mmCIF file with all atom_site columns, C-alpha atoms in Angstrom:
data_model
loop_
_atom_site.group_PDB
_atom_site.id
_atom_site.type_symbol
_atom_site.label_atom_id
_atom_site.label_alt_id
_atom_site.label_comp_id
_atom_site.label_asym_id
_atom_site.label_entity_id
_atom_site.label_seq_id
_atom_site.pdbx_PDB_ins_code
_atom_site.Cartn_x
_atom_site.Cartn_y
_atom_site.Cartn_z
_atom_site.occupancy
_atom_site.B_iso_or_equiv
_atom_site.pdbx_formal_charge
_atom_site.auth_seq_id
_atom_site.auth_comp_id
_atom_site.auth_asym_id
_atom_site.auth_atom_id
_atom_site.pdbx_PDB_model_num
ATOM 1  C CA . UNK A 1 1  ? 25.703 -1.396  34.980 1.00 59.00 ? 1  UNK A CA 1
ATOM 2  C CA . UNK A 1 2  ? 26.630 1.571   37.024 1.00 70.00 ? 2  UNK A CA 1
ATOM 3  C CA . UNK A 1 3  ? 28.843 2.668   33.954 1.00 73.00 ? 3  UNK A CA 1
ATOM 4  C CA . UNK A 1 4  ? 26.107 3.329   31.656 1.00 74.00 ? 4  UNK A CA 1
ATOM 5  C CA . UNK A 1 5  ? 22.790 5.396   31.708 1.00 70.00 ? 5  UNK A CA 1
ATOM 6  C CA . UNK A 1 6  ? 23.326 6.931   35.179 1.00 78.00 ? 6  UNK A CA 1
ATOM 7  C CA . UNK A 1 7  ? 24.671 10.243  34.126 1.00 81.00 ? 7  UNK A CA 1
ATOM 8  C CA . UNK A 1 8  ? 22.166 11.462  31.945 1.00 85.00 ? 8  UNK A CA 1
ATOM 9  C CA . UNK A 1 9  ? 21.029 15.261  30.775 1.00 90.00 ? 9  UNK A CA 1
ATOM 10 C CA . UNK A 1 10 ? 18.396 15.736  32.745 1.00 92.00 ? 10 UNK A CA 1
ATOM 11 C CA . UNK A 1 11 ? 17.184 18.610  30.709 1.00 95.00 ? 11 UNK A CA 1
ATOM 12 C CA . UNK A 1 12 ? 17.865 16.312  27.367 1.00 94.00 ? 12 UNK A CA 1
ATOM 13 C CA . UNK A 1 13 ? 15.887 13.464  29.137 1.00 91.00 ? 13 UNK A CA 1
ATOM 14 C CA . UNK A 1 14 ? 13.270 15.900  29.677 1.00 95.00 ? 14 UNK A CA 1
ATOM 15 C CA . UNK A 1 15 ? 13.016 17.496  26.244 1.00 95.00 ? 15 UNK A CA 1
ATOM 16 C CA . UNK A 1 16 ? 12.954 13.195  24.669 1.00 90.00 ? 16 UNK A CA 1
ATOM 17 C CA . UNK A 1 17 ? 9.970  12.486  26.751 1.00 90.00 ? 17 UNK A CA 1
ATOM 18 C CA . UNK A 1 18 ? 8.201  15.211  26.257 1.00 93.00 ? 18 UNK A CA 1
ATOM 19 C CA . UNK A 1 19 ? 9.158  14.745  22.591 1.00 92.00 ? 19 UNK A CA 1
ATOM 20 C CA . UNK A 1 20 ? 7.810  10.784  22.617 1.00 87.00 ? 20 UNK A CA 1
ATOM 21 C CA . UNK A 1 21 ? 4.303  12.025  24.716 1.00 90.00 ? 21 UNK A CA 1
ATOM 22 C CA . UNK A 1 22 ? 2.894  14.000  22.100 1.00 91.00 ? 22 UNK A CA 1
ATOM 23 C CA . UNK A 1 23 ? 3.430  10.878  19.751 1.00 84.00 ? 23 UNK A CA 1
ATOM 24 C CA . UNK A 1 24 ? 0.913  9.244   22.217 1.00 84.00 ? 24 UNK A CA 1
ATOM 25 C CA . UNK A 1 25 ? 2.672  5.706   21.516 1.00 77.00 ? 25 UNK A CA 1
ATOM 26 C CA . UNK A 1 26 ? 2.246  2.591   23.468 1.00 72.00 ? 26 UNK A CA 1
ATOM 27 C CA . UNK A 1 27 ? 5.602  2.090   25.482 1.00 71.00 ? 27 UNK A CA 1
ATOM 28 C CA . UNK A 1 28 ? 5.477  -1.537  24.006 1.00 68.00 ? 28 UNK A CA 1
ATOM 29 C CA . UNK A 1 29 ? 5.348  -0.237  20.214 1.00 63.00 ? 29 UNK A CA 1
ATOM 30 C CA . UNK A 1 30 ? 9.348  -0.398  20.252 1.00 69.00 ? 30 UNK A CA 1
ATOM 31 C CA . UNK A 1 31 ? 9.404  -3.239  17.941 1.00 79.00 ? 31 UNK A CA 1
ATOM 32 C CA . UNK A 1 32 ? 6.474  -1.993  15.277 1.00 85.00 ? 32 UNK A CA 1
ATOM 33 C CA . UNK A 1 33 ? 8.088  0.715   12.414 1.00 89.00 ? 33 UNK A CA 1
ATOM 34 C CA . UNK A 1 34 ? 6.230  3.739   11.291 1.00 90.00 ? 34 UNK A CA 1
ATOM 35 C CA . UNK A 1 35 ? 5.241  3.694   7.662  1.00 93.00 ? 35 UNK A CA 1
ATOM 36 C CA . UNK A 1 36 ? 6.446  6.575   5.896  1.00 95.00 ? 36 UNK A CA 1
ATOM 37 C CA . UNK A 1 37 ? 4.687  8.819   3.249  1.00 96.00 ? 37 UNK A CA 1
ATOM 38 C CA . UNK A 1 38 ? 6.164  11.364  1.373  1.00 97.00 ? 38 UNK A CA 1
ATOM 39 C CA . UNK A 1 39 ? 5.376  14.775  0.503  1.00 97.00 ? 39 UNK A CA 1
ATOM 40 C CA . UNK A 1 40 ? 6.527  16.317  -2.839 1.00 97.00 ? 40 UNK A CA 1
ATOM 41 C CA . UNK A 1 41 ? 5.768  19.665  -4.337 1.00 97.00 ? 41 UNK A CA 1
ATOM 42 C CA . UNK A 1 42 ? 4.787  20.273  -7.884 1.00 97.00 ? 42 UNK A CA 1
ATOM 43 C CA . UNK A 1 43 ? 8.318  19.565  -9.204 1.00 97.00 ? 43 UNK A CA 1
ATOM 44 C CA . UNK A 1 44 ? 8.310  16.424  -7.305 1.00 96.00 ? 44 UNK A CA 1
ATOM 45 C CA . UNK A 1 45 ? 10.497 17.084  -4.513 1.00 97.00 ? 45 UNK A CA 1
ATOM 46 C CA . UNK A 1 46 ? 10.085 15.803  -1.574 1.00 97.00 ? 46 UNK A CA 1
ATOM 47 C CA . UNK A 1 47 ? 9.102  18.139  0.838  1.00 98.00 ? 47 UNK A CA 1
ATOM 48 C CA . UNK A 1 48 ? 8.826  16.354  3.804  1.00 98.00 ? 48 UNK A CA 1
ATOM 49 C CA . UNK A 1 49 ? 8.132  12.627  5.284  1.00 97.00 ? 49 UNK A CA 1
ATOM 50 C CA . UNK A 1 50 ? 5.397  11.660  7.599  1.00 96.00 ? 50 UNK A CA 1
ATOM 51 C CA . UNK A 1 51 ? 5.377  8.616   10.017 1.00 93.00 ? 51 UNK A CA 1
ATOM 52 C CA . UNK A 1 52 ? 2.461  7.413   10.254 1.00 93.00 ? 52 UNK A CA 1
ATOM 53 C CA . UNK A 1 53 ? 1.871  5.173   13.669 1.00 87.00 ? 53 UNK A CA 1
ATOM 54 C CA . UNK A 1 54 ? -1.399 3.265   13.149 1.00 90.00 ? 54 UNK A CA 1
ATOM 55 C CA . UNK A 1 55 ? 0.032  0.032   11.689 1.00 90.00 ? 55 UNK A CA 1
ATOM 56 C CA . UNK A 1 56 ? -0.252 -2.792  14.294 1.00 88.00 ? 56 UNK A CA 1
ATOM 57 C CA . UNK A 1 57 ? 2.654  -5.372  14.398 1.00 88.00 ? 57 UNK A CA 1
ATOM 58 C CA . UNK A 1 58 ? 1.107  -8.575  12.613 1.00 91.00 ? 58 UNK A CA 1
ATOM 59 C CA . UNK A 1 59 ? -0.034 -5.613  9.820  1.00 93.00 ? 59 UNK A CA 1
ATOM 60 C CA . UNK A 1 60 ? 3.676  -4.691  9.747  1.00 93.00 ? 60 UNK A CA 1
ATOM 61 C CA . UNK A 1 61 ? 4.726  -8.248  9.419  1.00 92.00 ? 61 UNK A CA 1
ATOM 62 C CA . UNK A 1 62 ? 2.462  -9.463  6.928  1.00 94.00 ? 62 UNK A CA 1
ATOM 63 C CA . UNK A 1 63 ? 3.061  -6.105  4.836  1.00 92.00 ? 63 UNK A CA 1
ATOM 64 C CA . UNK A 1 64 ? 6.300  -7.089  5.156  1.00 91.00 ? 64 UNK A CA 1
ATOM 65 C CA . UNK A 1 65 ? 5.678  -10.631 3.752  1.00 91.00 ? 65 UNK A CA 1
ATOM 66 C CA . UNK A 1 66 ? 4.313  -9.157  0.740  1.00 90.00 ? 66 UNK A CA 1
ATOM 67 C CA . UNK A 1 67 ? 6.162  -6.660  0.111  1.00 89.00 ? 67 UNK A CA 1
ATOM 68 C CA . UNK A 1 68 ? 9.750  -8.130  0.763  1.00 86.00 ? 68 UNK A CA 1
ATOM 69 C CA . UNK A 1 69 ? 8.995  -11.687 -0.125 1.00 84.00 ? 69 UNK A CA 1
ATOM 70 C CA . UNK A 1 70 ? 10.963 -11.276 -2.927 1.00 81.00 ? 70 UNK A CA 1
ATOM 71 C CA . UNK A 1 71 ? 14.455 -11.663 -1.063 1.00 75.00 ? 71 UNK A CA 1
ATOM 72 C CA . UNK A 1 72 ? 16.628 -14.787 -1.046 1.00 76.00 ? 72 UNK A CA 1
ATOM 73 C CA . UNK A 1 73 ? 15.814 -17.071 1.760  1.00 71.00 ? 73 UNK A CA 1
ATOM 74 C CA . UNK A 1 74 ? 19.520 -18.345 2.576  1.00 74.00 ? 74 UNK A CA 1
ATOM 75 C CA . UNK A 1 75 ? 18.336 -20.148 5.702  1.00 68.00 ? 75 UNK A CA 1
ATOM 76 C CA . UNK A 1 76 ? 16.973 -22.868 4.114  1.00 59.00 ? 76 UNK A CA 1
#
């Protein structure tokens, strides 16, 4: 344990969680994915992609049911 994560860039650590405040995110929301939206300009290009953070994680999961349902289910 002493190997790893006790050496760190202060200034880097710094810059990350100022970075992950203005997000204003739940600490928790580690295991819930931002949905993604694209931007594209008049020649269809994307221009840029926006997370979007309001998805709770049963809305994730059941989007996720619908929307990937359509994958083999090899566990069965």
């Amino acid at each position: 344990m002493e190997t790893y994560a006790v050496k760190i860039d202060r200034r880097l650590h710094t810059e990350v969680l100022d970075r992950y405040k203005k997000l204003n995110l739940a600490p928790y929301s580690g295991f819930v994915n931002p949905v993604y939206s694209l931007q594209k300009d008049q020649n269809g290009n994307i221009t840029d992609v926006l997370p979007d953070y309001t998805e709770g994680y049963a809305e994730q999961m059941m989007r996720y049911s619908r929307e990937h349902s359509w994958l083999p289910d090899y566990n069965s």
